[in-house]
């Protein structure tokens, strides 16, 4: 049997599509998110779904231990869970800033912390962190979201260097606009409308399958090959 892959934020969008894609390829999966009904509805074989808020390290760790007892050690962690709450910096609630920092940075770090040491001891493993094009450059109304994704880029590349000698790969996927639920949580309706207008100029965002294909490509390389970063966006996305 293939080795265990853990996907955070597997209840919708890129995470759910990646789960379906890797399951078709025969990987056993641990799917994590708060909406367990959505993950169970995927009905994938050799798959454990657990209701986990990635900020709760105890339940995150228990789910991984349970999956490892069933399928063996985690060979790949896909740190995908994230939130994007766009806002005007002088107006946005501090709670929204903190939520992005907590989920996009601290939640991602929780995942890395739970699996990295074991991977280095086994001299095998892959961590794929889902960042964003907003982790490479800034966009209006994205200040804190960009800050969290710049952090994902920096943390990923730094850890990659430090564990490379243990045969552990750390990769970044940085998508542009993708058709998912991500934008549904922004509370400023004028910003949501503006985003929709911007999206129209590019026809449509990427399909979540486009991003899942990039994740699958990275993971399915021989272990000696580390694709350090994939940046993908709609051809008509100009920024
Ligand atoms: P979705 O909103 O569809 O998916 C986000 C996922 O994150 C959901 O499954 C959600 O699950 C999960 N999540 C959020 N908070 C938590 C939490 N505290 N604990 C556990 N899971 C959590 O959006 P996408 O698929 O687009 O987002 C996936 C990743 O892709 C994110 O990191 C995002 O920043 C990144 N990205 C997306 C782009 C886009 O345009 N869509 C572009 C660039 C990057 P649940 O609510 O069930 O907990």
PDB file of C-alpha atoms and ligand atoms in Angstrom:
ATOM      1  CA  UNK A   1       0.000   0.000   0.000  1.00  0.00           C
ATOM      2  CA  UNK A   2       1.120   3.571  -0.653  1.00  0.00           C
ATOM      3  CA  UNK A   3       2.103   5.818   2.241  1.00  0.00           C
ATOM      4  CA  UNK A   4      -0.143   8.044   4.342  1.00  0.00           C
ATOM      5  CA  UNK A   5      -0.965  11.571   3.161  1.00  0.00           C
ATOM      6  CA  UNK A   6      -2.507  14.117   5.558  1.00  0.00           C
ATOM      7  CA  UNK A   7      -4.524  17.000   4.081  1.00  0.00           C
ATOM      8  CA  UNK A   8      -5.700  19.929   6.204  1.00  0.00           C
ATOM      9  CA  UNK A   9      -8.741  21.890   5.053  1.00  0.00           C
ATOM     10  CA  UNK A  10     -10.071  18.940   3.062  1.00  0.00           C
ATOM     11  CA  UNK A  11     -13.744  19.857   3.435  1.00  0.00           C
ATOM     12  CA  UNK A  12     -13.880  22.155   0.385  1.00  0.00           C
ATOM     13  CA  UNK A  13     -12.012  23.736  -2.499  1.00  0.00           C
ATOM     14  CA  UNK A  14      -8.400  22.793  -3.193  1.00  0.00           C
ATOM     15  CA  UNK A  15      -8.156  20.413  -0.236  1.00  0.00           C
ATOM     16  CA  UNK A  16     -11.230  18.364  -1.184  1.00  0.00           C
ATOM     17  CA  UNK A  17     -10.149  18.131  -4.832  1.00  0.00           C
ATOM     18  CA  UNK A  18      -6.627  17.128  -3.815  1.00  0.00           C
ATOM     19  CA  UNK A  19      -8.089  14.417  -1.577  1.00  0.00           C
ATOM     20  CA  UNK A  20     -10.086  12.977  -4.487  1.00  0.00           C
ATOM     21  CA  UNK A  21      -7.066  13.170  -6.805  1.00  0.00           C
ATOM     22  CA  UNK A  22      -4.620  11.436  -4.458  1.00  0.00           C
ATOM     23  CA  UNK A  23      -7.215   8.855  -3.448  1.00  0.00           C
ATOM     24  CA  UNK A  24      -7.681   7.891  -7.098  1.00  0.00           C
ATOM     25  CA  UNK A  25      -3.911   7.318  -7.171  1.00  0.00           C
ATOM     26  CA  UNK A  26      -4.213   4.873  -4.257  1.00  0.00           C
ATOM     27  CA  UNK A  27      -2.935   6.922  -1.309  1.00  0.00           C
ATOM     28  CA  UNK A  28      -4.431   6.332   2.139  1.00  0.00           C
ATOM     29  CA  UNK A  29      -5.558   9.665   3.533  1.00  0.00           C
ATOM     30  CA  UNK A  30      -6.199  11.519   6.757  1.00  0.00           C
ATOM     31  CA  UNK A  31      -8.569  14.409   6.031  1.00  0.00           C
ATOM     32  CA  UNK A  32      -8.839  17.226   8.564  1.00  0.00           C
ATOM     33  CA  UNK A  33     -11.205  20.164   8.882  1.00  0.00           C
ATOM     34  CA  UNK A  34     -14.054  21.360  11.017  1.00  0.00           C
ATOM     35  CA  UNK A  35     -16.910  20.306   8.678  1.00  0.00           C
ATOM     36  CA  UNK A  36     -16.548  16.546   8.980  1.00  0.00           C
ATOM     37  CA  UNK A  37     -19.804  15.869   7.097  1.00  0.00           C
ATOM     38  CA  UNK A  38     -18.313  17.365   3.932  1.00  0.00           C
ATOM     39  CA  UNK A  39     -15.175  15.226   4.184  1.00  0.00           C
ATOM     40  CA  UNK A  40     -17.156  12.063   4.880  1.00  0.00           C
ATOM     41  CA  UNK A  41     -19.429  12.851   1.926  1.00  0.00           C
ATOM     42  CA  UNK A  42     -16.387  12.467  -0.353  1.00  0.00           C
ATOM     43  CA  UNK A  43     -16.667   8.771   0.546  1.00  0.00           C
ATOM     44  CA  UNK A  44     -13.057   7.920  -0.281  1.00  0.00           C
ATOM     45  CA  UNK A  45     -11.539   4.471   0.384  1.00  0.00           C
ATOM     46  CA  UNK A  46      -8.711   4.016   2.928  1.00  0.00           C
ATOM     47  CA  UNK A  47      -9.523   7.423   4.338  1.00  0.00           C
ATOM     48  CA  UNK A  48      -9.948   8.650   7.887  1.00  0.00           C
ATOM     49  CA  UNK A  49     -11.869  11.913   8.314  1.00  0.00           C
ATOM     50  CA  UNK A  50     -11.498  13.770  11.584  1.00  0.00           C
ATOM     51  CA  UNK A  51     -13.098  16.969  12.856  1.00  0.00           C
ATOM     52  CA  UNK A  52     -10.021  18.985  13.746  1.00  0.00           C
ATOM     53  CA  UNK A  53      -9.447  22.683  14.130  1.00  0.00           C
ATOM     54  CA  UNK A  54      -5.759  22.951  13.226  1.00  0.00           C
ATOM     55  CA  UNK A  55      -5.279  25.423  16.071  1.00  0.00           C
ATOM     56  CA  UNK A  56      -6.096  22.648  18.543  1.00  0.00           C
ATOM     57  CA  UNK A  57      -2.784  20.773  18.669  1.00  0.00           C
ATOM     58  CA  UNK A  58      -4.151  18.025  20.918  1.00  0.00           C
ATOM     59  CA  UNK A  59      -6.877  16.908  18.514  1.00  0.00           C
ATOM     60  CA  UNK A  60      -4.565  17.467  15.529  1.00  0.00           C
ATOM     61  CA  UNK A  61      -1.992  15.148  17.129  1.00  0.00           C
ATOM     62  CA  UNK A  62      -4.577  12.513  18.136  1.00  0.00           C
ATOM     63  CA  UNK A  63      -5.908  12.341  14.577  1.00  0.00           C
ATOM     64  CA  UNK A  64      -2.403  11.844  13.199  1.00  0.00           C
ATOM     65  CA  UNK A  65      -1.616   9.145  15.768  1.00  0.00           C
ATOM     66  CA  UNK A  66      -4.856   7.330  14.942  1.00  0.00           C
ATOM     67  CA  UNK A  67      -4.143   7.465  11.202  1.00  0.00           C
ATOM     68  CA  UNK A  68      -0.536   6.323  11.678  1.00  0.00           C
ATOM     69  CA  UNK A  69      -1.710   3.330  13.730  1.00  0.00           C
ATOM     70  CA  UNK A  70      -3.922   2.342  10.803  1.00  0.00           C
ATOM     71  CA  UNK A  71      -1.823   3.268   7.762  1.00  0.00           C
ATOM     72  CA  UNK A  72       1.782   3.725   8.962  1.00  0.00           C
ATOM     73  CA  UNK A  73       3.826   6.920   9.323  1.00  0.00           C
ATOM     74  CA  UNK A  74       2.816  10.145   7.592  1.00  0.00           C
ATOM     75  CA  UNK A  75       4.829  10.474   4.388  1.00  0.00           C
ATOM     76  CA  UNK A  76       3.205  13.658   3.137  1.00  0.00           C
ATOM     77  CA  UNK A  77       1.542  16.586   4.877  1.00  0.00           C
ATOM     78  CA  UNK A  78      -0.395  18.994   2.702  1.00  0.00           C
ATOM     79  CA  UNK A  79      -0.814  22.152   4.779  1.00  0.00           C
ATOM     80  CA  UNK A  80      -3.756  23.557   2.861  1.00  0.00           C
ATOM     81  CA  UNK A  81      -6.236  24.955   5.427  1.00  0.00           C
ATOM     82  CA  UNK A  82      -6.406  28.729   5.228  1.00  0.00           C
ATOM     83  CA  UNK A  83      -8.596  31.792   5.484  1.00  0.00           C
ATOM     84  CA  UNK A  84      -8.631  35.008   3.482  1.00  0.00           C
ATOM     85  CA  UNK A  85     -10.444  37.939   5.061  1.00  0.00           C
ATOM     86  CA  UNK A  86      -9.784  40.945   2.853  1.00  0.00           C
ATOM     87  CA  UNK A  87     -10.096  44.358   4.429  1.00  0.00           C
ATOM     88  CA  UNK A  88      -9.060  47.981   4.543  1.00  0.00           C
ATOM     89  CA  UNK A  89      -6.163  48.138   7.003  1.00  0.00           C
ATOM     90  CA  UNK A  90      -7.516  51.209   8.796  1.00  0.00           C
ATOM     91  CA  UNK A  91     -10.968  49.635   9.238  1.00  0.00           C
ATOM     92  CA  UNK A  92     -10.663  45.871   9.543  1.00  0.00           C
ATOM     93  CA  UNK A  93     -11.372  44.238  12.906  1.00  0.00           C
ATOM     94  CA  UNK A  94      -8.359  43.004  14.822  1.00  0.00           C
ATOM     95  CA  UNK A  95     -10.150  39.673  15.255  1.00  0.00           C
ATOM     96  CA  UNK A  96     -10.006  39.150  11.478  1.00  0.00           C
ATOM     97  CA  UNK A  97      -6.269  39.900  11.388  1.00  0.00           C
ATOM     98  CA  UNK A  98      -5.701  37.473  14.239  1.00  0.00           C
ATOM     99  CA  UNK A  99      -7.803  34.754  12.627  1.00  0.00           C
ATOM    100  CA  UNK A 100      -5.657  34.843   9.477  1.00  0.00           C
ATOM    101  CA  UNK A 101      -2.432  34.860  11.471  1.00  0.00           C
ATOM    102  CA  UNK A 102      -3.668  31.992  13.631  1.00  0.00           C
ATOM    103  CA  UNK A 103      -4.914  29.683  10.870  1.00  0.00           C
ATOM    104  CA  UNK A 104      -2.525  30.525   8.031  1.00  0.00           C
ATOM    105  CA  UNK A 105       0.670  30.654  10.104  1.00  0.00           C
ATOM    106  CA  UNK A 106       0.195  29.029  13.504  1.00  0.00           C
ATOM    107  CA  UNK A 107      -2.070  26.239  12.203  1.00  0.00           C
ATOM    108  CA  UNK A 108       0.429  25.467   9.458  1.00  0.00           C
ATOM    109  CA  UNK A 109       3.249  25.425  12.014  1.00  0.00           C
ATOM    110  CA  UNK A 110       1.275  23.014  14.200  1.00  0.00           C
ATOM    111  CA  UNK A 111       1.146  20.588  11.288  1.00  0.00           C
ATOM    112  CA  UNK A 112       4.841  20.925  10.519  1.00  0.00           C
ATOM    113  CA  UNK A 113       5.754  20.472  14.181  1.00  0.00           C
ATOM    114  CA  UNK A 114       3.712  17.276  14.449  1.00  0.00           C
ATOM    115  CA  UNK A 115       5.338  15.491  11.504  1.00  0.00           C
ATOM    116  CA  UNK A 116       8.759  16.978  10.783  1.00  0.00           C
ATOM    117  CA  UNK A 117      10.892  15.255  13.400  1.00  0.00           C
ATOM    118  CA  UNK A 118       9.514  11.827  12.463  1.00  0.00           C
ATOM    119  CA  UNK A 119      10.192  12.500   8.802  1.00  0.00           C
ATOM    120  CA  UNK A 120      13.810  13.467   9.480  1.00  0.00           C
ATOM    121  CA  UNK A 121      14.268  10.338  11.628  1.00  0.00           C
ATOM    122  CA  UNK A 122      12.893   8.158   8.816  1.00  0.00           C
ATOM    123  CA  UNK A 123      14.922  10.066   6.226  1.00  0.00           C
ATOM    124  CA  UNK A 124      11.774  10.362   4.120  1.00  0.00           C
ATOM    125  CA  UNK A 125       8.878  12.743   3.831  1.00  0.00           C
ATOM    126  CA  UNK A 126       7.264  15.635   2.016  1.00  0.00           C
ATOM    127  CA  UNK A 127       5.553  18.767   3.280  1.00  0.00           C
ATOM    128  CA  UNK A 128       3.605  20.803   0.745  1.00  0.00           C
ATOM    129  CA  UNK A 129       2.557  24.217   2.012  1.00  0.00           C
ATOM    130  CA  UNK A 130      -0.225  25.992   0.145  1.00  0.00           C
ATOM    131  CA  UNK A 131       0.736  29.627   0.021  1.00  0.00           C
ATOM    132  CA  UNK A 132      -0.495  32.055  -2.647  1.00  0.00           C
ATOM    133  CA  UNK A 133       0.654  34.482  -5.278  1.00  0.00           C
ATOM    134  CA  UNK A 134      -0.164  36.853  -2.400  1.00  0.00           C
ATOM    135  CA  UNK A 135       2.869  35.311  -0.717  1.00  0.00           C
ATOM    136  CA  UNK A 136       5.099  36.761  -3.422  1.00  0.00           C
ATOM    137  CA  UNK A 137       3.650  40.224  -3.973  1.00  0.00           C
ATOM    138  CA  UNK A 138       1.129  42.599  -2.454  1.00  0.00           C
ATOM    139  CA  UNK A 139      -2.445  43.349  -3.544  1.00  0.00           C
ATOM    140  CA  UNK A 140      -4.951  45.995  -2.399  1.00  0.00           C
ATOM    141  CA  UNK A 141      -7.003  44.996   0.663  1.00  0.00           C
ATOM    142  CA  UNK A 142      -4.739  41.942   1.207  1.00  0.00           C
ATOM    143  CA  UNK A 143      -2.248  43.365   3.734  1.00  0.00           C
ATOM    144  CA  UNK A 144      -2.561  40.817   6.524  1.00  0.00           C
ATOM    145  CA  UNK A 145      -3.408  37.914   4.204  1.00  0.00           C
ATOM    146  CA  UNK A 146      -0.265  38.769   2.202  1.00  0.00           C
ATOM    147  CA  UNK A 147       1.677  38.962   5.454  1.00  0.00           C
ATOM    148  CA  UNK A 148       0.594  35.442   6.406  1.00  0.00           C
ATOM    149  CA  UNK A 149       1.430  34.029   2.993  1.00  0.00           C
ATOM    150  CA  UNK A 150       4.817  35.815   2.837  1.00  0.00           C
ATOM    151  CA  UNK A 151       5.438  34.080   6.154  1.00  0.00           C
ATOM    152  CA  UNK A 152       4.491  30.723   4.639  1.00  0.00           C
ATOM    153  CA  UNK A 153       7.027  31.304   1.864  1.00  0.00           C
ATOM    154  CA  UNK A 154       9.810  32.269   4.287  1.00  0.00           C
ATOM    155  CA  UNK A 155       9.149  29.455   6.748  1.00  0.00           C
ATOM    156  CA  UNK A 156       8.884  26.861   3.985  1.00  0.00           C
ATOM    157  CA  UNK A 157      12.111  27.811   2.239  1.00  0.00           C
ATOM    158  CA  UNK A 158      14.040  28.087   5.504  1.00  0.00           C
ATOM    159  CA  UNK A 159      12.870  24.698   6.763  1.00  0.00           C
ATOM    160  CA  UNK A 160      13.482  23.173   3.325  1.00  0.00           C
ATOM    161  CA  UNK A 161      17.135  24.144   3.544  1.00  0.00           C
ATOM    162  CA  UNK A 162      17.489  22.788   7.051  1.00  0.00           C
ATOM    163  CA  UNK A 163      15.948  19.349   6.467  1.00  0.00           C
ATOM    164  CA  UNK A 164      17.179  18.781   2.920  1.00  0.00           C
ATOM    165  CA  UNK A 165      20.045  16.666   4.183  1.00  0.00           C
ATOM    166  CA  UNK A 166      17.522  14.341   5.867  1.00  0.00           C
ATOM    167  CA  UNK A 167      15.931  13.618   2.480  1.00  0.00           C
ATOM    168  CA  UNK A 168      12.790  15.542   3.455  1.00  0.00           C
ATOM    169  CA  UNK A 169      11.203  17.752   0.815  1.00  0.00           C
ATOM    170  CA  UNK A 170       9.423  21.026   1.575  1.00  0.00           C
ATOM    171  CA  UNK A 171       7.510  22.562  -1.317  1.00  0.00           C
ATOM    172  CA  UNK A 172       5.351  25.615  -1.862  1.00  0.00           C
ATOM    173  CA  UNK A 173       2.322  25.864  -4.119  1.00  0.00           C
ATOM    174  CA  UNK A 174       1.376  29.487  -4.820  1.00  0.00           C
ATOM    175  CA  UNK A 175      -1.903  29.705  -6.719  1.00  0.00           C
ATOM    176  CA  UNK A 176      -3.527  32.782  -8.172  1.00  0.00           C
ATOM    177  CA  UNK A 177      -7.287  33.222  -8.147  1.00  0.00           C
ATOM    178  CA  UNK A 178      -9.005  29.845  -7.795  1.00  0.00           C
ATOM    179  CA  UNK A 179     -12.743  29.095  -7.781  1.00  0.00           C
ATOM    180  CA  UNK A 180     -13.412  27.969  -4.193  1.00  0.00           C
ATOM    181  CA  UNK A 181     -15.241  29.141  -1.058  1.00  0.00           C
ATOM    182  CA  UNK A 182     -12.230  31.201   0.057  1.00  0.00           C
ATOM    183  CA  UNK A 183     -13.749  34.593  -0.750  1.00  0.00           C
ATOM    184  CA  UNK A 184     -17.042  33.786   1.017  1.00  0.00           C
ATOM    185  CA  UNK A 185     -15.690  34.820   4.425  1.00  0.00           C
ATOM    186  CA  UNK A 186     -14.711  38.419   3.634  1.00  0.00           C
ATOM    187  CA  UNK A 187     -17.157  40.655   5.501  1.00  0.00           C
ATOM    188  CA  UNK A 188     -16.685  43.901   3.526  1.00  0.00           C
ATOM    189  CA  UNK A 189     -19.247  43.614   0.691  1.00  0.00           C
ATOM    190  CA  UNK A 190     -17.682  46.408  -1.397  1.00  0.00           C
ATOM    191  CA  UNK A 191     -14.393  44.496  -1.423  1.00  0.00           C
ATOM    192  CA  UNK A 192     -16.207  41.274  -2.370  1.00  0.00           C
ATOM    193  CA  UNK A 193     -17.925  43.069  -5.279  1.00  0.00           C
ATOM    194  CA  UNK A 194     -14.628  44.559  -6.447  1.00  0.00           C
ATOM    195  CA  UNK A 195     -12.961  41.142  -6.300  1.00  0.00           C
ATOM    196  CA  UNK A 196     -15.748  39.651  -8.404  1.00  0.00           C
ATOM    197  CA  UNK A 197     -15.340  42.417 -10.996  1.00  0.00           C
ATOM    198  CA  UNK A 198     -11.576  41.812 -11.082  1.00  0.00           C
ATOM    199  CA  UNK A 199     -12.187  38.099 -11.564  1.00  0.00           C
ATOM    200  CA  UNK A 200     -14.427  38.824 -14.535  1.00  0.00           C
ATOM    201  CA  UNK A 201     -11.471  40.494 -16.291  1.00  0.00           C
ATOM    202  CA  UNK A 202      -9.693  37.147 -16.322  1.00  0.00           C
ATOM    203  CA  UNK A 203     -12.731  35.107 -17.389  1.00  0.00           C
ATOM    204  CA  UNK A 204     -12.630  32.834 -14.358  1.00  0.00           C
ATOM    205  CA  UNK A 205     -10.279  31.657 -11.662  1.00  0.00           C
ATOM    206  CA  UNK A 206      -8.356  28.398 -11.833  1.00  0.00           C
ATOM    207  CA  UNK A 207     -10.313  25.236 -11.186  1.00  0.00           C
ATOM    208  CA  UNK A 208      -9.346  23.585  -7.901  1.00  0.00           C
ATOM    209  CA  UNK A 209      -8.314  20.592 -10.037  1.00  0.00           C
ATOM    210  CA  UNK A 210      -5.599  22.723 -11.654  1.00  0.00           C
ATOM    211  CA  UNK A 211      -4.056  23.272  -8.229  1.00  0.00           C
ATOM    212  CA  UNK A 212      -4.582  19.649  -7.161  1.00  0.00           C
ATOM    213  CA  UNK A 213      -2.705  18.577 -10.301  1.00  0.00           C
ATOM    214  CA  UNK A 214       0.274  20.717  -9.256  1.00  0.00           C
ATOM    215  CA  UNK A 215       0.231  19.193  -5.753  1.00  0.00           C
ATOM    216  CA  UNK A 216       0.051  15.694  -7.207  1.00  0.00           C
ATOM    217  CA  UNK A 217       2.924  16.470  -9.609  1.00  0.00           C
ATOM    218  CA  UNK A 218       5.118  17.655  -6.741  1.00  0.00           C
ATOM    219  CA  UNK A 219       4.436  14.674  -4.509  1.00  0.00           C
ATOM    220  CA  UNK A 220       4.725  12.049  -7.226  1.00  0.00           C
ATOM    221  CA  UNK A 221       8.261  13.019  -8.224  1.00  0.00           C
ATOM    222  CA  UNK A 222      10.970  10.593  -7.132  1.00  0.00           C
ATOM    223  CA  UNK A 223      12.106  11.473  -3.590  1.00  0.00           C
ATOM    224  CA  UNK A 224      15.437  12.756  -4.972  1.00  0.00           C
ATOM    225  CA  UNK A 225      13.530  15.550  -6.785  1.00  0.00           C
ATOM    226  CA  UNK A 226      12.217  18.496  -4.776  1.00  0.00           C
ATOM    227  CA  UNK A 227      10.014  20.893  -6.696  1.00  0.00           C
ATOM    228  CA  UNK A 228      10.636  23.867  -4.452  1.00  0.00           C
ATOM    229  CA  UNK A 229       7.807  26.061  -5.673  1.00  0.00           C
ATOM    230  CA  UNK A 230       5.013  26.072  -8.209  1.00  0.00           C
ATOM    231  CA  UNK A 231       3.323  29.382  -9.012  1.00  0.00           C
ATOM    232  CA  UNK A 232       0.207  29.027 -11.149  1.00  0.00           C
ATOM    233  CA  UNK A 233      -2.547  31.464 -12.046  1.00  0.00           C
ATOM    234  CA  UNK A 234      -5.157  32.024 -14.722  1.00  0.00           C
ATOM    235  CA  UNK A 235      -3.409  33.067 -17.929  1.00  0.00           C
ATOM    236  CA  UNK A 236      -5.515  36.224 -17.978  1.00  0.00           C
ATOM    237  CA  UNK A 237      -4.677  37.189 -14.373  1.00  0.00           C
ATOM    238  CA  UNK A 238      -2.497  40.231 -14.988  1.00  0.00           C
ATOM    239  CA  UNK A 239      -1.121  40.761 -11.483  1.00  0.00           C
TER     240      UNK A 239
HETATM  241  P1  LIG B   1     -11.815  27.040   0.899  1.00  0.00           P
HETATM  242  O1  LIG B   1     -12.417  28.103   1.734  1.00  0.00           O
HETATM  243  O2  LIG B   1     -12.689  26.288  -0.040  1.00  0.00           O
HETATM  244  O3  LIG B   1     -11.072  25.968   1.823  1.00  0.00           O
HETATM  245  C1  LIG B   1     -10.421  26.340   3.023  1.00  0.00           C
HETATM  246  C2  LIG B   1     -10.309  25.091   3.884  1.00  0.00           C
HETATM  247  O4  LIG B   1      -9.621  25.452   5.091  1.00  0.00           O
HETATM  248  C3  LIG B   1     -11.653  24.518   4.279  1.00  0.00           C
HETATM  249  O5  LIG B   1     -11.629  23.130   4.073  1.00  0.00           O
HETATM  250  C4  LIG B   1     -11.759  24.825   5.767  1.00  0.00           C
HETATM  251  O6  LIG B   1     -12.407  23.756   6.433  1.00  0.00           O
HETATM  252  C5  LIG B   1     -10.298  24.837   6.167  1.00  0.00           C
HETATM  253  N1  LIG B   1     -10.055  25.579   7.406  1.00  0.00           N
HETATM  254  C6  LIG B   1     -10.194  26.899   7.654  1.00  0.00           C
HETATM  255  N2  LIG B   1      -9.937  27.168   8.939  1.00  0.00           N
HETATM  256  C7  LIG B   1      -9.609  25.980   9.529  1.00  0.00           C
HETATM  257  C8  LIG B   1      -9.240  25.596  10.835  1.00  0.00           C
HETATM  258  N3  LIG B   1      -9.143  26.492  11.835  1.00  0.00           N
HETATM  259  N4  LIG B   1      -8.996  24.294  11.084  1.00  0.00           N
HETATM  260  C9  LIG B   1      -9.107  23.380  10.093  1.00  0.00           C
HETATM  261  N5  LIG B   1      -9.439  23.678   8.831  1.00  0.00           N
HETATM  262  C10 LIG B   1      -9.693  24.969   8.561  1.00  0.00           C
HETATM  263  O7  LIG B   1     -10.627  27.749   0.121  1.00  0.00           O
HETATM  264  P2  LIG B   1      -9.422  27.210  -0.799  1.00  0.00           P
HETATM  265  O8  LIG B   1      -9.610  25.806  -1.183  1.00  0.00           O
HETATM  266  O9  LIG B   1      -9.252  28.232  -1.845  1.00  0.00           O
HETATM  267  O10 LIG B   1      -8.202  27.376   0.214  1.00  0.00           O
HETATM  268  C11 LIG B   1      -7.192  26.407   0.383  1.00  0.00           C
HETATM  269  C12 LIG B   1      -5.840  27.103   0.493  1.00  0.00           C
HETATM  270  O11 LIG B   1      -5.520  27.708  -0.766  1.00  0.00           O
HETATM  271  C13 LIG B   1      -5.780  28.235   1.522  1.00  0.00           C
HETATM  272  O12 LIG B   1      -4.566  28.145   2.250  1.00  0.00           O
HETATM  273  C14 LIG B   1      -5.789  29.486   0.668  1.00  0.00           C
HETATM  274  O13 LIG B   1      -5.163  30.568   1.300  1.00  0.00           O
HETATM  275  C15 LIG B   1      -5.025  29.007  -0.553  1.00  0.00           C
HETATM  276  N6  LIG B   1      -5.223  29.804  -1.766  1.00  0.00           N
HETATM  277  C16 LIG B   1      -6.451  29.927  -2.353  1.00  0.00           C
HETATM  278  C17 LIG B   1      -6.626  30.734  -3.463  1.00  0.00           C
HETATM  279  C18 LIG B   1      -7.974  30.973  -4.085  1.00  0.00           C
HETATM  280  O14 LIG B   1      -8.093  31.919  -4.901  1.00  0.00           O
HETATM  281  N7  LIG B   1      -8.997  30.202  -3.764  1.00  0.00           N
HETATM  282  C19 LIG B   1      -5.487  31.400  -4.098  1.00  0.00           C
HETATM  283  C20 LIG B   1      -4.240  31.180  -3.418  1.00  0.00           C
HETATM  284  C21 LIG B   1      -4.125  30.410  -2.308  1.00  0.00           C
HETATM  285  P3  LIG B   1     -13.498  23.896   7.607  1.00  0.00           P
HETATM  286  O15 LIG B   1     -14.213  25.202   7.404  1.00  0.00           O
HETATM  287  O16 LIG B   1     -14.373  22.701   7.419  1.00  0.00           O
HETATM  288  O17 LIG B   1     -12.697  23.818   8.864  1.00  0.00           O
END
